[in-house]
Coordinates of C-alpha atoms and ligand atoms in Angstrom, one line a residue:
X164 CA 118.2 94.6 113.2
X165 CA 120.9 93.2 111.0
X166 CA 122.8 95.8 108.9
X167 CA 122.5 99.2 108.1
X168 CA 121.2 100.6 104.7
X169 CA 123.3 103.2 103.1
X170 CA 123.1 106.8 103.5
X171 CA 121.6 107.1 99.6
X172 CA 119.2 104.7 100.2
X173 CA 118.3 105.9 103.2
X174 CA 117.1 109.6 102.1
X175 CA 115.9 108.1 98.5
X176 CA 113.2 106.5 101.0
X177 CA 112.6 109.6 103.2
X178 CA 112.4 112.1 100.1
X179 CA 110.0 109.2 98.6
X180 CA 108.1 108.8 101.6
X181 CA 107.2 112.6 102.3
X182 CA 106.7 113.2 98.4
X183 CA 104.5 110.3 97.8
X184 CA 102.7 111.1 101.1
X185 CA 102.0 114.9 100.1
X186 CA 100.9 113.8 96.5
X187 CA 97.9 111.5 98.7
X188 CA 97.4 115.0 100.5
X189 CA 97.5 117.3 98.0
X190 CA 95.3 114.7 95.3
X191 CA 92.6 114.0 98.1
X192 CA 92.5 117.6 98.8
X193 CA 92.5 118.4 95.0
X194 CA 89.1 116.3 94.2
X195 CA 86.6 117.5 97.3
X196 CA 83.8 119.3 96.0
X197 CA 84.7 123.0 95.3
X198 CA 88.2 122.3 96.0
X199 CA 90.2 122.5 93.2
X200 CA 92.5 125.0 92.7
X201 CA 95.2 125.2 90.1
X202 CA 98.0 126.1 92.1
X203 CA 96.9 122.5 94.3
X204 CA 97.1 120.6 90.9
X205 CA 100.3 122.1 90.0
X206 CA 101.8 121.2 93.9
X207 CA 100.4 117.7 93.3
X208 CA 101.8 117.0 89.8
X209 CA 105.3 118.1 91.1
X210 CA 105.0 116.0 94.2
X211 CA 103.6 112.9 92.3
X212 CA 106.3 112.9 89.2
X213 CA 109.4 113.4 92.5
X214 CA 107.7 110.4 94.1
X215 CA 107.5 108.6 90.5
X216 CA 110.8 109.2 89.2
X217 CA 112.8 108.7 92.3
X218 CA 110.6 105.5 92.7
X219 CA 112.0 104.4 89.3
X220 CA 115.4 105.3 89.8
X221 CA 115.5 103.1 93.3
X222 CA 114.2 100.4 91.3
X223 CA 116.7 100.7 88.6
X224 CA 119.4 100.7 91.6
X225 CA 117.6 97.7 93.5
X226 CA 117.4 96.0 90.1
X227 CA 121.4 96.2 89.6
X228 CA 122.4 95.7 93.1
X229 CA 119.8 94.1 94.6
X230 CA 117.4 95.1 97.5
X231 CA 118.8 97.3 100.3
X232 CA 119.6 95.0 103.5
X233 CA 116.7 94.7 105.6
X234 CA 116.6 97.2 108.8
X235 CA 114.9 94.6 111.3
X236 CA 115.6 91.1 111.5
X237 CA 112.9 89.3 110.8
X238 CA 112.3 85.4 111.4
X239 CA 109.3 84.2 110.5
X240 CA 108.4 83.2 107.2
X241 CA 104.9 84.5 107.2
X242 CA 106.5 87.4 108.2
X243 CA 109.6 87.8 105.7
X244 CA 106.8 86.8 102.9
X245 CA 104.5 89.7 103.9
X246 CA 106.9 92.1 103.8
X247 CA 108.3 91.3 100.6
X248 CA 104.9 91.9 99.1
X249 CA 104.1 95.0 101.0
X250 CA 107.7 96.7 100.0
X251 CA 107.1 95.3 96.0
X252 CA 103.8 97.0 96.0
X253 CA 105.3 100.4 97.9
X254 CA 107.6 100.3 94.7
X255 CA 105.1 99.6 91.9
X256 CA 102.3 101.9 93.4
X257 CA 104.5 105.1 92.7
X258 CA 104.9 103.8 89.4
X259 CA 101.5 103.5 88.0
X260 CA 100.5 106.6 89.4
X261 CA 103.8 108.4 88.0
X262 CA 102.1 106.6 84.4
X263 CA 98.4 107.0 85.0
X264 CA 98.8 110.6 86.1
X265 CA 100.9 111.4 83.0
X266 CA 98.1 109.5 80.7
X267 CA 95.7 111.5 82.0
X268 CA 97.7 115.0 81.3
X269 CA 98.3 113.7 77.9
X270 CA 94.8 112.2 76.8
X271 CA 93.4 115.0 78.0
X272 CA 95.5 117.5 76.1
X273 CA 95.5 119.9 79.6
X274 CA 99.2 120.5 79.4
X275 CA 98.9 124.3 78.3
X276 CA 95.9 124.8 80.0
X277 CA 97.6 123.8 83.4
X278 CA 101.0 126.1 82.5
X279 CA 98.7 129.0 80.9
X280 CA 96.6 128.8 84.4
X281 CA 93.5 128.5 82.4
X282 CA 92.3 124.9 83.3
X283 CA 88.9 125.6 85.0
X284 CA 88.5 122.4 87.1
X285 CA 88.5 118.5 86.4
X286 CA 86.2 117.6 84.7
X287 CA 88.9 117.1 81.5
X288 CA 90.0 113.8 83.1
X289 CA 86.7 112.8 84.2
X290 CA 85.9 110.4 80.7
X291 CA 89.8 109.0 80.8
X292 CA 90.8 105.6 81.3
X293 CA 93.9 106.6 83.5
X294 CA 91.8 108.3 86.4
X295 CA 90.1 105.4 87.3
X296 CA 93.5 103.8 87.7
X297 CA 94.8 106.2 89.4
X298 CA 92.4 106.4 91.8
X299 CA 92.4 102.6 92.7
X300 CA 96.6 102.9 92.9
X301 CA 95.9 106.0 95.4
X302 CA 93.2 103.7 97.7
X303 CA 96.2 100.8 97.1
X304 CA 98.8 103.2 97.8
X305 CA 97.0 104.5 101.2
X306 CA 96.8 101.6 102.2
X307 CA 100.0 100.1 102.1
X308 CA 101.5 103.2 103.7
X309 CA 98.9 102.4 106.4
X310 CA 100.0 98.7 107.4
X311 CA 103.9 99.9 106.5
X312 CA 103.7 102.6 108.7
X313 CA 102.0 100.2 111.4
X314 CA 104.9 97.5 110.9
X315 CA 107.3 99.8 111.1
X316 CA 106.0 101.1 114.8
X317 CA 105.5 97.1 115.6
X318 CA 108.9 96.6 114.7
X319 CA 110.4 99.6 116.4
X320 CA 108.8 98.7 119.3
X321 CA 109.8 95.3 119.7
X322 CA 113.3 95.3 118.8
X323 CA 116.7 97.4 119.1
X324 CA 117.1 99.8 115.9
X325 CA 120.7 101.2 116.2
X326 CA 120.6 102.1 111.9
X327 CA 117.4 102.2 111.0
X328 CA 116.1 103.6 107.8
Ligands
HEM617 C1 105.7 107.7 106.2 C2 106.2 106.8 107.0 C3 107.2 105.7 106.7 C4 107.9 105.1 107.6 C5 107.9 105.3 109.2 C6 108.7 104.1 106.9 C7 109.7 103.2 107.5 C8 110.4 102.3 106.9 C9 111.4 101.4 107.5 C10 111.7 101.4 109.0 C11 111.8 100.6 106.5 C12 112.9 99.4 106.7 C13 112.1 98.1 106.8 C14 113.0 96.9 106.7 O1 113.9 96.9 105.9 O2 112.8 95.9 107.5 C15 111.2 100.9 105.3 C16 111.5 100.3 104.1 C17 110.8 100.6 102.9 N1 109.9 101.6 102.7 FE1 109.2 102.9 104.1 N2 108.4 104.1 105.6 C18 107.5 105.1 105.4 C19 106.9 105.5 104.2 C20 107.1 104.9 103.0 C21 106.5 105.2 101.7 C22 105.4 106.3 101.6 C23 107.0 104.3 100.8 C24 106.6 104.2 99.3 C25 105.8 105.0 98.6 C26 107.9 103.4 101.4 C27 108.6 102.4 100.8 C28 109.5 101.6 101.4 C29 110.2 100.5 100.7 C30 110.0 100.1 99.2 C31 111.0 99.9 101.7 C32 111.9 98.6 101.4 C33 113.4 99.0 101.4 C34 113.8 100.0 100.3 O3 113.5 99.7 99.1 O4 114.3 101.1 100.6 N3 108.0 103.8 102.8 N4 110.3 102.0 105.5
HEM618 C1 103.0 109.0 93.8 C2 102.4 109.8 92.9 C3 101.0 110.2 93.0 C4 100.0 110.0 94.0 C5 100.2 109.4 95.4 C6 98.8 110.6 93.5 C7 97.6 110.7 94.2 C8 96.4 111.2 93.8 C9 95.1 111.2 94.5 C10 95.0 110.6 95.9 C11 94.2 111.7 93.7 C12 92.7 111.9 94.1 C13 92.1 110.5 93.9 C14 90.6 110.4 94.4 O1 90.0 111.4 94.6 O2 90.2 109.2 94.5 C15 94.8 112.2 92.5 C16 94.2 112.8 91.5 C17 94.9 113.3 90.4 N1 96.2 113.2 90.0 FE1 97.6 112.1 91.1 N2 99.0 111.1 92.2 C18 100.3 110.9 91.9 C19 100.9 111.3 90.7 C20 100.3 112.1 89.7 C21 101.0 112.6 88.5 C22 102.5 112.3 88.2 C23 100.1 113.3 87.8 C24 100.3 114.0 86.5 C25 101.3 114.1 85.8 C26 98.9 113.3 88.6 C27 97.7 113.9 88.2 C28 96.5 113.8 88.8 C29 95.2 114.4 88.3 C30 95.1 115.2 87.0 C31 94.2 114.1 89.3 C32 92.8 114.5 89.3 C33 92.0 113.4 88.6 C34 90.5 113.5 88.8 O3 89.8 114.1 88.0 O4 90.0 112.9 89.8 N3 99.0 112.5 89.7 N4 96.2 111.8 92.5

């Protein structure tokens, strides 16, 4: 542990991390045979444009003042490298899913059918581009959360965490 991120940081990551994890829910939930449900797509655009925009905004803030300090100290170089690429990725994943969900909407011209609660299922986005991207970011985005999740526990475990995220 070597400094303590700031209290903004600190809940832009928790409000990311329980957004982005209930868009994986509600999307996964959204696309099981004889699942759908309007009120489930509606729930999982909202989740999935908070976890887009408030991923944008921390990169705008990370882009001016450059990345949060770290919460554990870390001293390998393997290890320091890793994590580097695991938190980029955590930032772009939100990103293209935030973009490749809104393609979708738009190519698909679904926007009135989804407020007018007359969208009948999918199948809209089924020819699009964007889905298939999406779907790869979501696999990507799983995951990341996954080995994230695991570090952070490894991490936790192995080392005193008086400010941690
Ligand atoms: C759900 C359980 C999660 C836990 C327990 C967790 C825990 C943590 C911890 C302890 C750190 C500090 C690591 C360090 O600086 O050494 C961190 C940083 C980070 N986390 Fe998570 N996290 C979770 C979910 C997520 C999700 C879903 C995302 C993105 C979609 C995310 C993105 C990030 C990023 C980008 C950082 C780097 C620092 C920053 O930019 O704020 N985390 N996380
Ligand atoms: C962090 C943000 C997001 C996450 C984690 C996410 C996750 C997911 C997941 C896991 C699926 C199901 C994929 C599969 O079955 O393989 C999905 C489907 C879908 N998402 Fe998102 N999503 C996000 C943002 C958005 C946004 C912003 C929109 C629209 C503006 C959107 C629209 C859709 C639509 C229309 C589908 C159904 C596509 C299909 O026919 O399979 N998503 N999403």
């Amino acid at each position: 542990m070597v400094s303590s991120p700031s209290a903004f940081t600190r809940v832009l990551h928790w409000i990311i991390a329980a957004t982005a994890v209930g868009a994986l829910a509600s999307g996964y939930g959204l696309t099981q045979p004889d699942a759908f449900a309007l009120s489930l797509l509606r729930l999982h655009i909202a989740l999935g444009m908070t976890a887009g925009l408030l991923t944008a905004l921390r990169v705008v803030i990370w882009l001016k003042d450059g990345p949060p300090p770290p919460v554990f100290s870390i001293r390998s170089r393997v290890q320091v490298r890793f994590s580097r690429w695991v938190h980029g990725l955590l930032r772009l994943a939100p990103l293209v899913l935030l973009a490749s969900g809104i393609g979708m909407v738009a190519l698909s011209g679904s926007m009135p059918a989804i407020v007018e609660s007359t969208l009948p299922g999918l199948s809209a986005f089924e020819p699009l581009p964007p889905r298939r991207l999406h779907h790869a970011a979501a696999l990507g985005l799983v995951l990341l959360v996954g080995l994230h999740v695991l570090a952070a526990g490894w991490h936790t475990l192995h080392q005193a965490r008086p400010g941690a995220n």
